[in-house]
Amino acid sequence: MKIDLFFTAEELRENILTDKTVIVIDVLRASVTIAQALYNGCKDIIPVESAERALDLMQKIGRQFVLLCGERDGQKVEGFDLGNSPFEYTEPVVRDKTLIFATTNGSKAIVKAASGDKVVIGSFVNFKEVAELVLNLNKDLAIVCSGKEGKFSLEDTVCGGMFINKLQEQKKADVNDAAQAAAVLYQKHKDNLLKVLETCDHGKFLSSLGFEKDLAFCSQLNSLPVLPILENGRIIKYTA
Ligand code: MLT
């Protein structure tokens, strides 16, 4: 198995994901919000690259058929139904709903990674489900960290390193330099994931906006047993 990690979605080039399993990671917070929405019974989630695109799509589908979701600078976009805090995505709010989802980095990375063979959305909260699927599929893997506005983010890389560590325990893997670096960072931080989220740039920014509770939620390993997978432009719950 070959494993390539990308520190940011901006590193992706045409055809680089063809025939690969892809894990897209946005630990703070898009991956977790997606997992929470599916866990709480939403029908599907359409990731889009911008709030403007979300509005266009909403007009095509019809306002009454969708929830408009996402953030700009960490806060709910004006006129949207929900922001990007997983706490907003409760069962009564999202059950059976189609969500159009636009966030600064996470939804954009998912759209960019759509050419993979199977594209799953991973984070600490659904680590076990995602790792098991990747092992069962037994194909070359690309781990796409969403990063922060084109730059490296510690929390996504540590999570990527956790996947690499787990997969290397089970399979002989040929890993790229970024994957090796991510595995080292995971080893350094594995005993205190919450501290990583509290001290990384985006975690500090979210805390400054009053979202400290989100950091604790996003640091909980295997708390949301759900497998979000991108199919035909929509994220749904994976069933084998
Ligand atoms: C993103 O996609 O950039 C993040 O999920 C931002 C956030 O924390 O809301």
PDB file of C-alpha atoms and ligand atoms in Angstrom:
ATOM      1  CA  MET A   1       0.000   0.000   0.000  1.00  0.00           C
ATOM      2  CA  LYS A   2       1.239   3.495  -0.833  1.00  0.00           C
ATOM      3  CA  ILE A   3       0.224   6.353   1.476  1.00  0.00           C
ATOM      4  CA  ASP A   4       0.647   9.988   0.460  1.00  0.00           C
ATOM      5  CA  LEU A   5      -0.280  12.780   2.832  1.00  0.00           C
ATOM      6  CA  PHE A   6      -0.948  16.321   1.614  1.00  0.00           C
ATOM      7  CA  PHE A   7      -0.569  19.103   4.192  1.00  0.00           C
ATOM      8  CA  THR A   8      -3.097  21.206   2.283  1.00  0.00           C
ATOM      9  CA  ALA A   9      -5.709  20.616  -0.429  1.00  0.00           C
ATOM     10  CA  GLU A  10      -3.886  23.222  -2.547  1.00  0.00           C
ATOM     11  CA  GLU A  11      -1.130  20.642  -3.178  1.00  0.00           C
ATOM     12  CA  LEU A  12      -3.522  18.396  -5.124  1.00  0.00           C
ATOM     13  CA  ARG A  13      -2.833  18.134  -8.860  1.00  0.00           C
ATOM     14  CA  GLU A  14      -4.941  16.692 -11.662  1.00  0.00           C
ATOM     15  CA  ASN A  15      -5.199  12.885 -11.643  1.00  0.00           C
ATOM     16  CA  ILE A  16      -3.205  12.598  -8.416  1.00  0.00           C
ATOM     17  CA  LEU A  17      -6.136  10.922  -6.621  1.00  0.00           C
ATOM     18  CA  THR A  18      -7.289   8.640  -9.433  1.00  0.00           C
ATOM     19  CA  ASP A  19      -7.978   5.077  -8.194  1.00  0.00           C
ATOM     20  CA  LYS A  20      -7.045   5.990  -4.632  1.00  0.00           C
ATOM     21  CA  THR A  21      -8.953   5.889  -1.407  1.00  0.00           C
ATOM     22  CA  VAL A  22      -8.973   9.433  -0.031  1.00  0.00           C
ATOM     23  CA  ILE A  23      -9.438  10.630   3.553  1.00  0.00           C
ATOM     24  CA  VAL A  24     -10.235  14.340   3.818  1.00  0.00           C
ATOM     25  CA  ILE A  25      -9.499  15.731   7.280  1.00  0.00           C
ATOM     26  CA  ASP A  26     -10.711  18.978   8.822  1.00  0.00           C
ATOM     27  CA  VAL A  27     -10.538  18.333  12.560  1.00  0.00           C
ATOM     28  CA  LEU A  28     -11.663  21.918  13.373  1.00  0.00           C
ATOM     29  CA  ARG A  29     -14.457  21.602  12.522  1.00  0.00           C
ATOM     30  CA  ALA A  30     -15.962  20.607   9.179  1.00  0.00           C
ATOM     31  CA  SER A  31     -15.178  16.860   9.383  1.00  0.00           C
ATOM     32  CA  VAL A  32     -16.737  16.678  12.832  1.00  0.00           C
ATOM     33  CA  THR A  33     -19.808  18.712  11.938  1.00  0.00           C
ATOM     34  CA  ILE A  34     -20.394  16.438   8.928  1.00  0.00           C
ATOM     35  CA  ALA A  35     -20.045  13.329  11.118  1.00  0.00           C
ATOM     36  CA  GLN A  36     -22.423  14.786  13.701  1.00  0.00           C
ATOM     37  CA  ALA A  37     -25.045  15.729  11.075  1.00  0.00           C
ATOM     38  CA  LEU A  38     -25.021  12.228   9.562  1.00  0.00           C
ATOM     39  CA  TYR A  39     -24.989  10.585  12.982  1.00  0.00           C
ATOM     40  CA  ASN A  40     -28.079  12.619  13.846  1.00  0.00           C
ATOM     41  CA  GLY A  41     -29.910  11.426  10.750  1.00  0.00           C
ATOM     42  CA  CYS A  42     -29.525  14.051   8.058  1.00  0.00           C
ATOM     43  CA  LYS A  43     -30.277  12.700   4.588  1.00  0.00           C
ATOM     44  CA  ASP A  44     -27.213  14.020   2.799  1.00  0.00           C
ATOM     45  CA  ILE A  45     -24.751  16.903   2.697  1.00  0.00           C
ATOM     46  CA  ILE A  46     -23.709  18.755  -0.457  1.00  0.00           C
ATOM     47  CA  PRO A  47     -20.249  20.267   0.078  1.00  0.00           C
ATOM     48  CA  VAL A  48     -19.550  23.420  -1.926  1.00  0.00           C
ATOM     49  CA  GLU A  49     -16.513  25.660  -2.259  1.00  0.00           C
ATOM     50  CA  SER A  50     -18.084  28.965  -1.193  1.00  0.00           C
ATOM     51  CA  ALA A  51     -21.107  30.608   0.396  1.00  0.00           C
ATOM     52  CA  GLU A  52     -21.946  32.129  -3.014  1.00  0.00           C
ATOM     53  CA  ARG A  53     -22.046  28.669  -4.601  1.00  0.00           C
ATOM     54  CA  ALA A  54     -24.259  27.494  -1.706  1.00  0.00           C
ATOM     55  CA  LEU A  55     -26.768  30.253  -2.484  1.00  0.00           C
ATOM     56  CA  ASP A  56     -26.771  29.431  -6.222  1.00  0.00           C
ATOM     57  CA  LEU A  57     -27.391  25.783  -5.509  1.00  0.00           C
ATOM     58  CA  MET A  58     -30.099  26.575  -2.975  1.00  0.00           C
ATOM     59  CA  GLN A  59     -31.928  28.582  -5.647  1.00  0.00           C
ATOM     60  CA  LYS A  60     -31.764  25.649  -8.057  1.00  0.00           C
ATOM     61  CA  ILE A  61     -32.941  23.044  -5.539  1.00  0.00           C
ATOM     62  CA  GLY A  62     -35.490  25.278  -3.770  1.00  0.00           C
ATOM     63  CA  ARG A  63     -35.179  27.021  -0.391  1.00  0.00           C
ATOM     64  CA  GLN A  64     -37.772  24.755   1.252  1.00  0.00           C
ATOM     65  CA  PHE A  65     -35.834  21.571   0.428  1.00  0.00           C
ATOM     66  CA  VAL A  66     -32.475  22.404   2.025  1.00  0.00           C
ATOM     67  CA  LEU A  67     -30.715  23.788   5.072  1.00  0.00           C
ATOM     68  CA  LEU A  68     -28.003  26.313   4.264  1.00  0.00           C
ATOM     69  CA  CYS A  69     -25.011  25.574   6.470  1.00  0.00           C
ATOM     70  CA  GLY A  70     -21.491  26.836   6.986  1.00  0.00           C
ATOM     71  CA  GLU A  71     -19.199  29.569   8.181  1.00  0.00           C
ATOM     72  CA  ARG A  72     -17.048  32.499   7.235  1.00  0.00           C
ATOM     73  CA  ASP A  73     -14.330  33.485   9.703  1.00  0.00           C
ATOM     74  CA  GLY A  74     -15.731  30.834  12.038  1.00  0.00           C
ATOM     75  CA  GLN A  75     -19.207  32.400  12.286  1.00  0.00           C
ATOM     76  CA  LYS A  76     -22.500  31.463  10.642  1.00  0.00           C
ATOM     77  CA  VAL A  77     -22.893  33.108   7.234  1.00  0.00           C
ATOM     78  CA  GLU A  78     -25.579  35.788   7.233  1.00  0.00           C
ATOM     79  CA  GLY A  79     -28.881  34.352   6.022  1.00  0.00           C
ATOM     80  CA  PHE A  80     -27.776  30.734   6.562  1.00  0.00           C
ATOM     81  CA  ASP A  81     -29.694  28.333   8.790  1.00  0.00           C
ATOM     82  CA  LEU A  82     -26.715  26.855  10.626  1.00  0.00           C
ATOM     83  CA  GLY A  83     -23.079  27.720  11.236  1.00  0.00           C
ATOM     84  CA  ASN A  84     -20.282  25.171  11.660  1.00  0.00           C
ATOM     85  CA  SER A  85     -20.507  24.215  15.311  1.00  0.00           C
ATOM     86  CA  PRO A  86     -21.324  20.502  15.706  1.00  0.00           C
ATOM     87  CA  PHE A  87     -23.591  21.457  18.632  1.00  0.00           C
ATOM     88  CA  GLU A  88     -26.038  23.076  16.189  1.00  0.00           C
ATOM     89  CA  TYR A  89     -26.544  19.834  14.250  1.00  0.00           C
ATOM     90  CA  THR A  90     -28.978  18.146  16.624  1.00  0.00           C
ATOM     91  CA  GLU A  91     -31.368  15.400  15.604  1.00  0.00           C
ATOM     92  CA  PRO A  92     -34.532  17.546  15.597  1.00  0.00           C
ATOM     93  CA  VAL A  93     -32.810  20.115  13.390  1.00  0.00           C
ATOM     94  CA  VAL A  94     -31.178  17.866  10.772  1.00  0.00           C
ATOM     95  CA  ARG A  95     -33.165  14.617  10.604  1.00  0.00           C
ATOM     96  CA  ASP A  96     -34.012  13.698   6.957  1.00  0.00           C
ATOM     97  CA  LYS A  97     -32.726  17.051   5.716  1.00  0.00           C
ATOM     98  CA  THR A  98     -30.423  17.858   2.792  1.00  0.00           C
ATOM     99  CA  LEU A  99     -27.675  20.222   3.906  1.00  0.00           C
ATOM    100  CA  ILE A 100     -25.738  22.533   1.595  1.00  0.00           C
ATOM    101  CA  PHE A 101     -22.427  22.991   3.362  1.00  0.00           C
ATOM    102  CA  ALA A 102     -19.886  25.766   2.724  1.00  0.00           C
ATOM    103  CA  THR A 103     -16.874  26.269   4.991  1.00  0.00           C
ATOM    104  CA  THR A 104     -13.605  28.101   4.543  1.00  0.00           C
ATOM    105  CA  ASN A 105     -11.314  25.090   4.190  1.00  0.00           C
ATOM    106  CA  GLY A 106     -13.080  21.782   4.848  1.00  0.00           C
ATOM    107  CA  SER A 107     -15.878  21.775   2.274  1.00  0.00           C
ATOM    108  CA  LYS A 108     -13.478  23.256  -0.277  1.00  0.00           C
ATOM    109  CA  ALA A 109     -10.980  20.425   0.318  1.00  0.00           C
ATOM    110  CA  ILE A 110     -13.744  17.830  -0.114  1.00  0.00           C
ATOM    111  CA  VAL A 111     -14.757  19.359  -3.454  1.00  0.00           C
ATOM    112  CA  LYS A 112     -11.095  19.373  -4.557  1.00  0.00           C
ATOM    113  CA  ALA A 113     -10.657  15.726  -3.567  1.00  0.00           C
ATOM    114  CA  ALA A 114     -13.774  14.486  -5.345  1.00  0.00           C
ATOM    115  CA  SER A 115     -11.854  12.598  -8.046  1.00  0.00           C
ATOM    116  CA  GLY A 116     -10.674   9.885  -5.644  1.00  0.00           C
ATOM    117  CA  ASP A 117     -12.020   6.362  -5.985  1.00  0.00           C
ATOM    118  CA  LYS A 118     -13.665   6.470  -2.553  1.00  0.00           C
ATOM    119  CA  VAL A 119     -13.603   9.768  -0.667  1.00  0.00           C
ATOM    120  CA  VAL A 120     -14.291   9.553   3.069  1.00  0.00           C
ATOM    121  CA  ILE A 121     -14.394  12.320   5.636  1.00  0.00           C
ATOM    122  CA  GLY A 122     -12.283  11.574   8.693  1.00  0.00           C
ATOM    123  CA  SER A 123     -11.289  13.033  12.039  1.00  0.00           C
ATOM    124  CA  PHE A 124     -10.653  11.861  15.602  1.00  0.00           C
ATOM    125  CA  VAL A 125     -14.383  11.404  16.317  1.00  0.00           C
ATOM    126  CA  ASN A 126     -14.842   8.705  13.649  1.00  0.00           C
ATOM    127  CA  PHE A 127     -11.259   7.462  13.449  1.00  0.00           C
ATOM    128  CA  LYS A 128     -12.047   3.752  13.939  1.00  0.00           C
ATOM    129  CA  GLU A 129     -14.713   3.543  11.206  1.00  0.00           C
ATOM    130  CA  VAL A 130     -12.550   5.347   8.658  1.00  0.00           C
ATOM    131  CA  ALA A 131      -9.403   3.325   9.444  1.00  0.00           C
ATOM    132  CA  GLU A 132     -11.326   0.036   9.157  1.00  0.00           C
ATOM    133  CA  LEU A 133     -12.770   0.997   5.771  1.00  0.00           C
ATOM    134  CA  VAL A 134      -9.372   2.004   4.419  1.00  0.00           C
ATOM    135  CA  LEU A 135      -7.860  -1.280   5.575  1.00  0.00           C
ATOM    136  CA  ASN A 136     -10.695  -3.298   4.016  1.00  0.00           C
ATOM    137  CA  LEU A 137     -10.470  -1.451   0.702  1.00  0.00           C
ATOM    138  CA  ASN A 138      -6.716  -2.153   0.661  1.00  0.00           C
ATOM    139  CA  LYS A 139      -5.930   0.407  -2.046  1.00  0.00           C
ATOM    140  CA  ASP A 140      -3.356   3.170  -2.249  1.00  0.00           C
ATOM    141  CA  LEU A 141      -4.365   6.006   0.050  1.00  0.00           C
ATOM    142  CA  ALA A 142      -4.204   9.802  -0.085  1.00  0.00           C
ATOM    143  CA  ILE A 143      -4.737  11.715   3.151  1.00  0.00           C
ATOM    144  CA  VAL A 144      -5.778  15.273   2.366  1.00  0.00           C
ATOM    145  CA  CYS A 145      -5.446  17.714   5.265  1.00  0.00           C
ATOM    146  CA  SER A 146      -7.672  20.748   4.733  1.00  0.00           C
ATOM    147  CA  GLY A 147      -5.169  23.115   6.331  1.00  0.00           C
ATOM    148  CA  LYS A 148      -5.935  26.761   7.009  1.00  0.00           C
ATOM    149  CA  GLU A 149      -6.296  29.037   4.012  1.00  0.00           C
ATOM    150  CA  GLY A 150      -3.597  27.236   2.043  1.00  0.00           C
ATOM    151  CA  LYS A 151      -1.291  26.747   5.009  1.00  0.00           C
ATOM    152  CA  PHE A 152      -0.275  23.788   7.160  1.00  0.00           C
ATOM    153  CA  SER A 153      -2.453  23.052  10.186  1.00  0.00           C
ATOM    154  CA  LEU A 154      -1.166  21.061  13.136  1.00  0.00           C
ATOM    155  CA  GLU A 155      -4.477  19.461  14.131  1.00  0.00           C
ATOM    156  CA  ASP A 156      -5.192  17.971  10.678  1.00  0.00           C
ATOM    157  CA  THR A 157      -1.620  16.720  10.351  1.00  0.00           C
ATOM    158  CA  VAL A 158      -1.628  15.046  13.781  1.00  0.00           C
ATOM    159  CA  CYS A 159      -4.897  13.310  12.843  1.00  0.00           C
ATOM    160  CA  GLY A 160      -3.378  12.252   9.508  1.00  0.00           C
ATOM    161  CA  GLY A 161      -0.409  10.884  11.445  1.00  0.00           C
ATOM    162  CA  MET A 162      -2.763   8.855  13.605  1.00  0.00           C
ATOM    163  CA  PHE A 163      -4.194   7.175  10.485  1.00  0.00           C
ATOM    164  CA  ILE A 164      -0.679   6.498   9.171  1.00  0.00           C
ATOM    165  CA  ASN A 165       0.403   5.025  12.494  1.00  0.00           C
ATOM    166  CA  LYS A 166      -2.646   2.708  12.591  1.00  0.00           C
ATOM    167  CA  LEU A 167      -2.300   1.594   8.972  1.00  0.00           C
ATOM    168  CA  GLN A 168       1.420   0.916   9.347  1.00  0.00           C
ATOM    169  CA  GLU A 169       0.670  -1.347  12.323  1.00  0.00           C
ATOM    170  CA  GLN A 170      -1.483  -3.498  10.018  1.00  0.00           C
ATOM    171  CA  LYS A 171       0.127  -3.199   6.567  1.00  0.00           C
ATOM    172  CA  LYS A 172       3.477  -2.648   4.951  1.00  0.00           C
ATOM    173  CA  ALA A 173       3.144   0.870   3.573  1.00  0.00           C
ATOM    174  CA  ASP A 174       5.323   3.031   1.387  1.00  0.00           C
ATOM    175  CA  VAL A 175       4.796   6.579   2.698  1.00  0.00           C
ATOM    176  CA  ASN A 176       5.765   9.999   1.333  1.00  0.00           C
ATOM    177  CA  ASP A 177       7.814  12.542   3.304  1.00  0.00           C
ATOM    178  CA  ALA A 178       4.755  14.456   4.516  1.00  0.00           C
ATOM    179  CA  ALA A 179       3.254  11.202   5.836  1.00  0.00           C
ATOM    180  CA  GLN A 180       6.494  10.407   7.688  1.00  0.00           C
ATOM    181  CA  ALA A 181       6.462  13.872   9.248  1.00  0.00           C
ATOM    182  CA  ALA A 182       2.794  13.521  10.228  1.00  0.00           C
ATOM    183  CA  ALA A 183       3.503  10.183  11.933  1.00  0.00           C
ATOM    184  CA  VAL A 184       6.274  11.827  14.007  1.00  0.00           C
ATOM    185  CA  LEU A 185       3.946  14.676  15.005  1.00  0.00           C
ATOM    186  CA  TYR A 186       1.270  12.193  16.026  1.00  0.00           C
ATOM    187  CA  GLN A 187       3.748  10.314  18.250  1.00  0.00           C
ATOM    188  CA  LYS A 188       4.662  13.592  19.944  1.00  0.00           C
ATOM    189  CA  HIS A 189       1.058  14.642  20.595  1.00  0.00           C
ATOM    190  CA  LYS A 190      -0.883  11.373  20.895  1.00  0.00           C
ATOM    191  CA  ASP A 191      -1.378  11.554  24.674  1.00  0.00           C
ATOM    192  CA  ASN A 192      -3.073  14.942  24.627  1.00  0.00           C
ATOM    193  CA  LEU A 193      -5.205  15.545  21.574  1.00  0.00           C
ATOM    194  CA  LEU A 194      -7.239  18.262  23.300  1.00  0.00           C
ATOM    195  CA  LYS A 195      -4.043  20.213  23.993  1.00  0.00           C
ATOM    196  CA  VAL A 196      -3.229  20.099  20.262  1.00  0.00           C
ATOM    197  CA  LEU A 197      -6.626  21.616  19.500  1.00  0.00           C
ATOM    198  CA  GLU A 198      -6.286  24.234  22.242  1.00  0.00           C
ATOM    199  CA  THR A 199      -2.829  25.385  21.185  1.00  0.00           C
ATOM    200  CA  CYS A 200      -3.040  25.262  17.366  1.00  0.00           C
ATOM    201  CA  ASP A 201      -3.744  28.475  15.421  1.00  0.00           C
ATOM    202  CA  HIS A 202      -7.321  27.662  14.458  1.00  0.00           C
ATOM    203  CA  GLY A 203      -8.146  26.335  17.944  1.00  0.00           C
ATOM    204  CA  LYS A 204      -6.977  29.605  19.496  1.00  0.00           C
ATOM    205  CA  PHE A 205      -9.040  31.521  16.953  1.00  0.00           C
ATOM    206  CA  LEU A 206     -12.175  29.464  17.711  1.00  0.00           C
ATOM    207  CA  SER A 207     -11.633  29.949  21.463  1.00  0.00           C
ATOM    208  CA  SER A 208     -11.418  33.696  20.930  1.00  0.00           C
ATOM    209  CA  LEU A 209     -14.897  33.476  19.346  1.00  0.00           C
ATOM    210  CA  GLY A 210     -16.252  31.524  22.329  1.00  0.00           C
ATOM    211  CA  PHE A 211     -16.206  28.043  20.763  1.00  0.00           C
ATOM    212  CA  GLU A 212     -14.035  26.340  23.453  1.00  0.00           C
ATOM    213  CA  LYS A 213     -16.666  23.597  23.851  1.00  0.00           C
ATOM    214  CA  ASP A 214     -16.241  22.700  20.174  1.00  0.00           C
ATOM    215  CA  LEU A 215     -12.557  21.948  20.738  1.00  0.00           C
ATOM    216  CA  ALA A 216     -13.349  19.383  23.435  1.00  0.00           C
ATOM    217  CA  PHE A 217     -16.059  17.863  21.218  1.00  0.00           C
ATOM    218  CA  CYS A 218     -13.696  17.585  18.235  1.00  0.00           C
ATOM    219  CA  SER A 219     -10.938  15.960  20.330  1.00  0.00           C
ATOM    220  CA  GLN A 220     -13.035  12.971  21.433  1.00  0.00           C
ATOM    221  CA  LEU A 221     -11.694   9.815  19.875  1.00  0.00           C
ATOM    222  CA  ASN A 222     -14.310   7.505  18.311  1.00  0.00           C
ATOM    223  CA  SER A 223     -17.256   9.376  19.823  1.00  0.00           C
ATOM    224  CA  LEU A 224     -19.287   9.417  16.546  1.00  0.00           C
ATOM    225  CA  PRO A 225     -19.346   5.969  14.916  1.00  0.00           C
ATOM    226  CA  VAL A 226     -20.310   7.043  11.427  1.00  0.00           C
ATOM    227  CA  LEU A 227     -18.651   6.824   8.018  1.00  0.00           C
ATOM    228  CA  PRO A 228     -19.290   9.844   5.769  1.00  0.00           C
ATOM    229  CA  ILE A 229     -18.533   9.126   2.103  1.00  0.00           C
ATOM    230  CA  LEU A 230     -18.790  11.378  -0.962  1.00  0.00           C
ATOM    231  CA  GLU A 231     -20.937   9.915  -3.741  1.00  0.00           C
ATOM    232  CA  ASN A 232     -22.035  11.877  -6.800  1.00  0.00           C
ATOM    233  CA  GLY A 233     -21.301  15.182  -5.086  1.00  0.00           C
ATOM    234  CA  ARG A 234     -23.227  14.333  -1.915  1.00  0.00           C
ATOM    235  CA  ILE A 235     -21.924  13.077   1.413  1.00  0.00           C
ATOM    236  CA  ILE A 236     -23.952  10.177   2.751  1.00  0.00           C
ATOM    237  CA  LYS A 237     -23.524   7.461   5.366  1.00  0.00           C
ATOM    238  CA  TYR A 238     -21.470   4.605   3.941  1.00  0.00           C
ATOM    239  CA  THR A 239     -23.073   1.214   3.846  1.00  0.00           C
ATOM    240  CA  ALA A 240     -20.940  -1.681   2.551  1.00  0.00           C
TER     241      ALA A 240
HETATM  242  C1  MLT B   1     -13.177  25.248   7.802  1.00  0.00           C
HETATM  243  O1  MLT B   1     -13.717  24.534   6.943  1.00  0.00           O
HETATM  244  O2  MLT B   1     -12.341  26.108   7.529  1.00  0.00           O
HETATM  245  C2  MLT B   1     -13.462  25.068   9.289  1.00  0.00           C
HETATM  246  O3  MLT B   1     -14.258  23.991   9.499  1.00  0.00           O
HETATM  247  C3  MLT B   1     -13.727  26.376   9.929  1.00  0.00           C
HETATM  248  C4  MLT B   1     -14.460  26.326  11.251  1.00  0.00           C
HETATM  249  O4  MLT B   1     -13.886  25.999  12.286  1.00  0.00           O
HETATM  250  O5  MLT B   1     -15.638  26.645  11.281  1.00  0.00           O
END
